[in-house]
PDB file of C-alpha atoms in Angstrom:
ATOM      1  CA  MET A  12     138.563  52.708  45.784  1.00  0.00           C
ATOM      2  CA  ALA A  13     139.228  54.414  42.497  1.00  0.00           C
ATOM      3  CA  TRP A  14     135.456  54.490  41.892  1.00  0.00           C
ATOM      4  CA  LYS A  15     134.876  56.318  45.241  1.00  0.00           C
ATOM      5  CA  SER A  16     137.605  58.756  44.429  1.00  0.00           C
ATOM      6  CA  SER A  17     136.022  59.528  41.058  1.00  0.00           C
ATOM      7  CA  VAL A  18     132.611  60.071  42.643  1.00  0.00           C
ATOM      8  CA  ILE A  19     134.104  62.377  45.212  1.00  0.00           C
ATOM      9  CA  MET A  20     135.862  64.412  42.534  1.00  0.00           C
ATOM     10  CA  GLN A  21     132.679  64.673  40.420  1.00  0.00           C
ATOM     11  CA  MET A  22     130.719  65.786  43.560  1.00  0.00           C
ATOM     12  CA  GLY A  23     133.381  68.343  44.283  1.00  0.00           C
ATOM     13  CA  ARG A  24     133.202  69.724  40.796  1.00  0.00           C
ATOM     14  CA  PHE A  25     129.366  69.921  41.036  1.00  0.00           C
ATOM     15  CA  LEU A  26     129.625  71.806  44.296  1.00  0.00           C
ATOM     16  CA  LEU A  27     132.101  74.256  42.875  1.00  0.00           C
ATOM     17  CA  LEU A  28     129.809  74.890  39.921  1.00  0.00           C
ATOM     18  CA  VAL A  29     126.817  75.463  42.341  1.00  0.00           C
ATOM     19  CA  ILE A  30     128.858  77.912  44.392  1.00  0.00           C
ATOM     20  CA  LEU A  31     130.070  79.757  41.306  1.00  0.00           C
ATOM     21  CA  PHE A  32     126.590  80.286  39.909  1.00  0.00           C
ATOM     22  CA  LEU A  33     124.700  80.940  43.071  1.00  0.00           C
ATOM     23  CA  PRO A  34     123.240  84.459  43.224  1.00  0.00           C
ATOM     24  CA  ARG A  35     125.879  86.421  45.129  1.00  0.00           C
ATOM     25  CA  GLU A  36     124.161  88.443  47.888  1.00  0.00           C
ATOM     26  CA  MET A  37     127.494  90.004  48.715  1.00  0.00           C
ATOM     27  CA  THR A  38     128.305  91.106  45.196  1.00  0.00           C
ATOM     28  CA  SER A  39     130.930  93.891  45.433  1.00  0.00           C
ATOM     29  CA  SER A  40     128.729  96.736  44.295  1.00  0.00           C
ATOM     30  CA  VAL A  41     130.620  99.902  43.232  1.00  0.00           C
ATOM     31  CA  LEU A  42     129.299 103.455  43.603  1.00  0.00           C
ATOM     32  CA  THR A  43     129.980 106.219  41.205  1.00  0.00           C
ATOM     33  CA  VAL A  44     129.230 109.883  41.361  1.00  0.00           C
ATOM     34  CA  ASN A  45     129.053 111.727  38.067  1.00  0.00           C
ATOM     35  CA  GLY A  46     130.782 108.710  36.467  1.00  0.00           C
ATOM     36  CA  LYS A  47     133.784 108.792  38.858  1.00  0.00           C
ATOM     37  CA  THR A  48     134.519 105.679  40.917  1.00  0.00           C
ATOM     38  CA  GLU A  49     136.755 107.364  43.593  1.00  0.00           C
ATOM     39  CA  ASN A  50     136.391 110.278  46.033  1.00  0.00           C
ATOM     40  CA  TYR A  51     137.068 113.526  44.235  1.00  0.00           C
ATOM     41  CA  ILE A  52     137.173 117.313  44.655  1.00  0.00           C
ATOM     42  CA  LEU A  53     134.646 119.395  42.724  1.00  0.00           C
ATOM     43  CA  ASP A  54     135.899 122.863  41.757  1.00  0.00           C
ATOM     44  CA  THR A  55     133.182 125.494  41.830  1.00  0.00           C
ATOM     45  CA  THR A  56     132.459 129.166  42.451  1.00  0.00           C
ATOM     46  CA  PRO A  57     129.964 131.187  44.536  1.00  0.00           C
ATOM     47  CA  GLY A  58     126.533 131.508  42.984  1.00  0.00           C
ATOM     48  CA  SER A  59     126.794 128.433  40.909  1.00  0.00           C
ATOM     49  CA  GLN A  60     125.108 125.032  41.460  1.00  0.00           C
ATOM     50  CA  ALA A  61     126.279 121.439  41.181  1.00  0.00           C
ATOM     51  CA  SER A  62     124.363 118.242  40.368  1.00  0.00           C
ATOM     52  CA  LEU A  63     125.649 115.069  41.898  1.00  0.00           C
ATOM     53  CA  ILE A  64     124.433 111.807  40.483  1.00  0.00           C
ATOM     54  CA  CYS A  65     125.143 108.623  42.452  1.00  0.00           C
ATOM     55  CA  ALA A  66     124.643 105.235  40.711  1.00  0.00           C
ATOM     56  CA  VAL A  67     125.231 101.656  41.700  1.00  0.00           C
ATOM     57  CA  GLN A  68     127.413  99.508  39.390  1.00  0.00           C
ATOM     58  CA  ASN A  69     127.363  95.653  39.332  1.00  0.00           C
ATOM     59  CA  HIS A  70     124.134  95.415  41.361  1.00  0.00           C
ATOM     60  CA  THR A  71     122.118  92.234  41.236  1.00  0.00           C
ATOM     61  CA  ARG A  72     119.021  93.669  42.902  1.00  0.00           C
ATOM     62  CA  GLU A  73     117.460  97.018  43.718  1.00  0.00           C
ATOM     63  CA  GLU A  74     119.780  98.950  46.013  1.00  0.00           C
ATOM     64  CA  GLU A  75     118.776 101.854  48.244  1.00  0.00           C
ATOM     65  CA  LEU A  76     121.134 104.832  48.260  1.00  0.00           C
ATOM     66  CA  LEU A  77     121.588 107.375  51.005  1.00  0.00           C
ATOM     67  CA  TRP A  78     123.076 110.890  50.739  1.00  0.00           C
ATOM     68  CA  TYR A  79     124.831 112.831  53.536  1.00  0.00           C
ATOM     69  CA  ARG A  80     125.901 116.431  53.699  1.00  0.00           C
ATOM     70  CA  GLU A  81     128.838 116.184  56.179  1.00  0.00           C
ATOM     71  CA  GLU A  82     127.342 114.074  58.957  1.00  0.00           C
ATOM     72  CA  GLY A  83     123.716 115.022  58.305  1.00  0.00           C
ATOM     73  CA  ARG A  84     121.346 112.832  56.291  1.00  0.00           C
ATOM     74  CA  VAL A  85     119.826 114.403  53.154  1.00  0.00           C
ATOM     75  CA  ASP A  86     116.113 113.908  52.674  1.00  0.00           C
ATOM     76  CA  LEU A  87     115.387 112.260  49.428  1.00  0.00           C
ATOM     77  CA  LYS A  88     112.131 111.763  47.557  1.00  0.00           C
ATOM     78  CA  SER A  89     110.913 108.158  47.249  1.00  0.00           C
ATOM     79  CA  GLY A  90     111.645 107.983  43.526  1.00  0.00           C
ATOM     80  CA  ASN A  91     115.204 109.274  44.052  1.00  0.00           C
ATOM     81  CA  LYS A  92     116.681 106.435  46.185  1.00  0.00           C
ATOM     82  CA  ILE A  93     116.876 103.117  44.175  1.00  0.00           C
ATOM     83  CA  ASN A  94     120.011 102.303  42.118  1.00  0.00           C
ATOM     84  CA  SER A  95     120.424 105.966  41.181  1.00  0.00           C
ATOM     85  CA  SER A  96     120.136 109.071  43.236  1.00  0.00           C
ATOM     86  CA  SER A  97     120.860 112.700  42.664  1.00  0.00           C
ATOM     87  CA  VAL A  98     121.243 115.832  44.886  1.00  0.00           C
ATOM     88  CA  CYS A  99     121.390 119.383  43.562  1.00  0.00           C
ATOM     89  CA  VAL A 100     123.574 121.862  45.458  1.00  0.00           C
ATOM     90  CA  SER A 101     122.261 125.252  44.604  1.00  0.00           C
ATOM     91  CA  SER A 102     123.301 128.809  45.491  1.00  0.00           C
ATOM     92  CA  ILE A 103     126.857 127.644  46.421  1.00  0.00           C
ATOM     93  CA  SER A 104     128.531 130.174  48.733  1.00  0.00           C
ATOM     94  CA  GLU A 105     132.022 130.778  50.197  1.00  0.00           C
ATOM     95  CA  ASN A 106     130.781 128.960  53.364  1.00  0.00           C
ATOM     96  CA  ASP A 107     130.369 125.750  51.350  1.00  0.00           C
ATOM     97  CA  ASN A 108     134.103 125.540  50.741  1.00  0.00           C
ATOM     98  CA  GLY A 109     135.388 122.162  52.071  1.00  0.00           C
ATOM     99  CA  ILE A 110     131.832 120.752  52.597  1.00  0.00           C
ATOM    100  CA  SER A 111     131.541 117.025  51.711  1.00  0.00           C
ATOM    101  CA  PHE A 112     128.672 115.152  50.110  1.00  0.00           C
ATOM    102  CA  THR A 113     128.738 111.376  50.548  1.00  0.00           C
ATOM    103  CA  CYS A 114     126.624 108.755  48.857  1.00  0.00           C
ATOM    104  CA  ARG A 115     126.295 105.400  50.728  1.00  0.00           C
ATOM    105  CA  LEU A 116     124.837 102.005  50.014  1.00  0.00           C
ATOM    106  CA  GLY A 117     121.830 101.556  52.270  1.00  0.00           C
ATOM    107  CA  ARG A 118     122.513  97.920  53.248  1.00  0.00           C
ATOM    108  CA  ASP A 119     126.275  98.412  53.701  1.00  0.00           C
ATOM    109  CA  GLN A 120     127.275 101.961  54.500  1.00  0.00           C
ATOM    110  CA  SER A 121     130.914 101.144  54.368  1.00  0.00           C
ATOM    111  CA  VAL A 122     130.375 101.199  50.561  1.00  0.00           C
ATOM    112  CA  SER A 123     130.515 104.973  49.870  1.00  0.00           C
ATOM    113  CA  ILE A 124     131.909 107.725  47.695  1.00  0.00           C
ATOM    114  CA  SER A 125     132.403 111.297  48.644  1.00  0.00           C
ATOM    115  CA  VAL A 126     132.644 114.625  46.826  1.00  0.00           C
ATOM    116  CA  VAL A 127     134.342 117.661  48.454  1.00  0.00           C
ATOM    117  CA  LEU A 128     133.427 121.191  47.227  1.00  0.00           C
ATOM    118  CA  ASN A 129     136.417 123.393  46.416  1.00  0.00           C
ATOM    119  CA  VAL A 130     134.786 126.889  46.250  1.00  0.00           C
ATOM    120  CA  THR A 131     137.363 129.356  44.889  1.00  0.00           C
ATOM    121  CA  PHE A 132     136.698 133.127  45.575  1.00  0.00           C
ATOM    122  CA  PRO A 133     138.754 136.301  45.942  1.00  0.00           C
ATOM    123  CA  PRO A 134     139.614 137.717  49.440  1.00  0.00           C
ATOM    124  CA  LEU A 135     136.736 138.945  51.590  1.00  0.00           C
ATOM    125  CA  LEU A 136     137.903 141.419  54.197  1.00  0.00           C
ATOM    126  CA  SER A 137     136.050 142.901  57.247  1.00  0.00           C
ATOM    127  CA  GLY A 138     136.964 144.586  60.551  1.00  0.00           C
ATOM    128  CA  ASN A 139     136.502 147.501  62.921  1.00  0.00           C
ATOM    129  CA  ASP A 140     137.830 150.204  60.567  1.00  0.00           C
ATOM    130  CA  PHE A 141     137.826 153.173  62.947  1.00  0.00           C
ATOM    131  CA  GLN A 142     139.585 153.135  66.336  1.00  0.00           C
ATOM    132  CA  THR A 143     140.571 155.923  68.808  1.00  0.00           C
ATOM    133  CA  VAL A 144     143.142 155.189  71.546  1.00  0.00           C
ATOM    134  CA  GLU A 145     145.205 157.128  74.045  1.00  0.00           C
ATOM    135  CA  GLU A 146     148.947 157.446  73.952  1.00  0.00           C
ATOM    136  CA  GLY A 147     150.744 154.686  75.835  1.00  0.00           C
ATOM    137  CA  SER A 148     147.928 152.221  75.500  1.00  0.00           C
ATOM    138  CA  ASN A 149     147.865 149.054  73.400  1.00  0.00           C
ATOM    139  CA  VAL A 150     145.785 148.548  70.320  1.00  0.00           C
ATOM    140  CA  LYS A 151     144.937 145.605  68.001  1.00  0.00           C
ATOM    141  CA  LEU A 152     143.830 145.952  64.428  1.00  0.00           C
ATOM    142  CA  VAL A 153     142.024 142.743  63.358  1.00  0.00           C
ATOM    143  CA  CYS A 154     141.499 142.160  59.674  1.00  0.00           C
ATOM    144  CA  ASN A 155     139.134 139.214  59.191  1.00  0.00           C
ATOM    145  CA  VAL A 156     139.895 137.398  55.946  1.00  0.00           C
ATOM    146  CA  LYS A 157     138.345 134.639  53.915  1.00  0.00           C
ATOM    147  CA  ALA A 158     139.882 133.543  50.609  1.00  0.00           C
ATOM    148  CA  ASN A 159     140.350 130.444  48.508  1.00  0.00           C
ATOM    149  CA  PRO A 160     143.072 130.105  47.377  1.00  0.00           C
ATOM    150  CA  GLN A 161     144.747 131.478  50.443  1.00  0.00           C
ATOM    151  CA  ALA A 162     145.929 135.116  50.120  1.00  0.00           C
ATOM    152  CA  GLN A 163     149.293 136.660  50.874  1.00  0.00           C
ATOM    153  CA  MET A 164     148.753 139.247  53.622  1.00  0.00           C
ATOM    154  CA  MET A 165     150.471 142.507  54.279  1.00  0.00           C
ATOM    155  CA  TRP A 166     150.017 145.707  56.367  1.00  0.00           C
ATOM    156  CA  TYR A 167     150.531 149.131  54.853  1.00  0.00           C
ATOM    157  CA  LYS A 168     150.552 152.487  56.689  1.00  0.00           C
ATOM    158  CA  ASN A 169     149.609 155.686  54.778  1.00  0.00           C
ATOM    159  CA  SER A 170     150.034 153.765  51.440  1.00  0.00           C
ATOM    160  CA  SER A 171     153.511 152.460  52.230  1.00  0.00           C
ATOM    161  CA  LEU A 172     154.559 148.962  53.438  1.00  0.00           C
ATOM    162  CA  LEU A 173     154.477 149.192  57.315  1.00  0.00           C
ATOM    163  CA  ASP A 174     158.006 149.470  58.759  1.00  0.00           C
ATOM    164  CA  LEU A 175     157.728 147.034  61.656  1.00  0.00           C
ATOM    165  CA  GLU A 176     159.439 147.842  65.006  1.00  0.00           C
ATOM    166  CA  LYS A 177     160.116 144.589  66.768  1.00  0.00           C
ATOM    167  CA  SER A 178     159.748 146.077  70.195  1.00  0.00           C
ATOM    168  CA  ARG A 179     156.213 147.540  69.511  1.00  0.00           C
ATOM    169  CA  HIS A 180     154.722 145.775  66.512  1.00  0.00           C
ATOM    170  CA  GLN A 181     153.504 142.159  66.410  1.00  0.00           C
ATOM    171  CA  ILE A 182     151.746 140.383  63.555  1.00  0.00           C
ATOM    172  CA  GLN A 183     149.624 137.318  64.035  1.00  0.00           C
ATOM    173  CA  GLN A 184     148.025 135.347  61.250  1.00  0.00           C
ATOM    174  CA  THR A 185     145.395 132.512  61.409  1.00  0.00           C
ATOM    175  CA  SER A 186     143.291 130.934  58.678  1.00  0.00           C
ATOM    176  CA  GLU A 187     140.620 133.553  59.230  1.00  0.00           C
ATOM    177  CA  SER A 188     142.390 136.758  60.468  1.00  0.00           C
ATOM    178  CA  PHE A 189     145.448 138.952  60.084  1.00  0.00           C
ATOM    179  CA  GLN A 190     146.194 141.001  63.189  1.00  0.00           C
ATOM    180  CA  LEU A 191     148.479 143.876  63.886  1.00  0.00           C
ATOM    181  CA  SER A 192     149.224 144.622  67.592  1.00  0.00           C
ATOM    182  CA  ILE A 193     150.898 147.893  68.596  1.00  0.00           C
ATOM    183  CA  THR A 194     152.177 148.313  72.230  1.00  0.00           C
ATOM    184  CA  LYS A 195     152.610 151.619  73.845  1.00  0.00           C
ATOM    185  CA  VAL A 196     150.952 153.640  71.126  1.00  0.00           C
ATOM    186  CA  GLU A 197     152.648 156.901  70.162  1.00  0.00           C
ATOM    187  CA  LYS A 198     151.376 160.033  68.367  1.00  0.00           C
ATOM    188  CA  SER A 199     153.344 158.898  65.297  1.00  0.00           C
ATOM    189  CA  ASP A 200     151.195 155.734  65.069  1.00  0.00           C
ATOM    190  CA  ASN A 201     148.267 157.972  64.060  1.00  0.00           C
ATOM    191  CA  GLY A 202     147.207 157.239  60.447  1.00  0.00           C
ATOM    192  CA  THR A 203     145.538 154.888  58.017  1.00  0.00           C
ATOM    193  CA  TYR A 204     146.574 151.210  58.137  1.00  0.00           C
ATOM    194  CA  SER A 205     145.679 149.083  55.123  1.00  0.00           C
ATOM    195  CA  CYS A 206     145.132 145.283  55.339  1.00  0.00           C
ATOM    196  CA  ILE A 207     146.167 143.933  51.907  1.00  0.00           C
ATOM    197  CA  ALA A 208     145.188 140.545  50.761  1.00  0.00           C
ATOM    198  CA  LYS A 209     146.700 139.361  47.500  1.00  0.00           C
ATOM    199  CA  SER A 210     145.536 136.142  45.852  1.00  0.00           C
ATOM    200  CA  SER A 211     145.862 134.637  42.358  1.00  0.00           C
ATOM    201  CA  LEU A 212     142.266 135.784  41.765  1.00  0.00           C
ATOM    202  CA  LYS A 213     142.398 139.356  42.992  1.00  0.00           C
ATOM    203  CA  THR A 214     144.033 141.855  45.410  1.00  0.00           C
ATOM    204  CA  GLU A 215     141.684 143.406  47.991  1.00  0.00           C
ATOM    205  CA  SER A 216     142.370 146.052  50.794  1.00  0.00           C
ATOM    206  CA  LEU A 217     140.570 147.348  53.821  1.00  0.00           C
ATOM    207  CA  ASP A 218     141.503 150.583  55.572  1.00  0.00           C
ATOM    208  CA  PHE A 219     141.765 150.906  59.361  1.00  0.00           C
ATOM    209  CA  HIS A 220     141.828 154.483  60.701  1.00  0.00           C
ATOM    210  CA  LEU A 221     143.727 154.825  63.878  1.00  0.00           C
ATOM    211  CA  ILE A 222     143.434 158.062  65.897  1.00  0.00           C
ATOM    212  CA  VAL A 223     145.867 158.548  68.738  1.00  0.00           C
ATOM    213  CA  LYS A 224     144.816 161.041  71.442  1.00  0.00           C
ATOM    214  CA  ALA A 225     147.185 162.669  73.929  1.00  0.00           C
ATOM    215  CA  LEU A 226     146.559 161.745  77.524  1.00  0.00           C
ATOM    216  CA  HIS A 227     145.245 165.272  78.332  1.00  0.00           C
ATOM    217  CA  GLU A 228     142.767 165.359  75.414  1.00  0.00           C
ATOM    218  CA  GLY A 229     139.145 164.875  76.205  1.00  0.00           C
TER     219      GLY A 229
END
């Protein structure tokens, strides 16, 4: 009985050694991008370019890599797919802010690492800068704004901070616009309204010229 127990124990040890030293198909490969092992944010500016190099760590065989820009697959040359793969993001613009690039393991796409672009730029303002309205009508001045970091927004009239009248003035702000609505326009509303955007990078302004015509004017 003791002999059988000893044989069983030896067989168990042998099987354990076999399991330990078998080639592990499911090796926990780790992906890195530019040497980083976790998702990260890449700070950049318009007009620059970024090189992203994805590599497989702890691999026991050749591993195919895939790159995605947001949800879209990036076309890679045949020599730029195995164990190491790079993409070059050139001519970065303000529109690339928040865009993600993800490197995935071909045989197990749950193994991945992502880089999000943080494109910093001063405020960019646009809008219909000349409007003519009749007395008593309503008007809306829409200042389109893009900025990163986000800008502090203000309305000025004739070079002074606009004195808001609760009954007639309403301000609305979204991530992409800063709007001034004036109800029942009066002659005194005539003038130049300035949309001011102040960020840590720069302060920008855009003038809106409002001409109020009397009802009898042609």
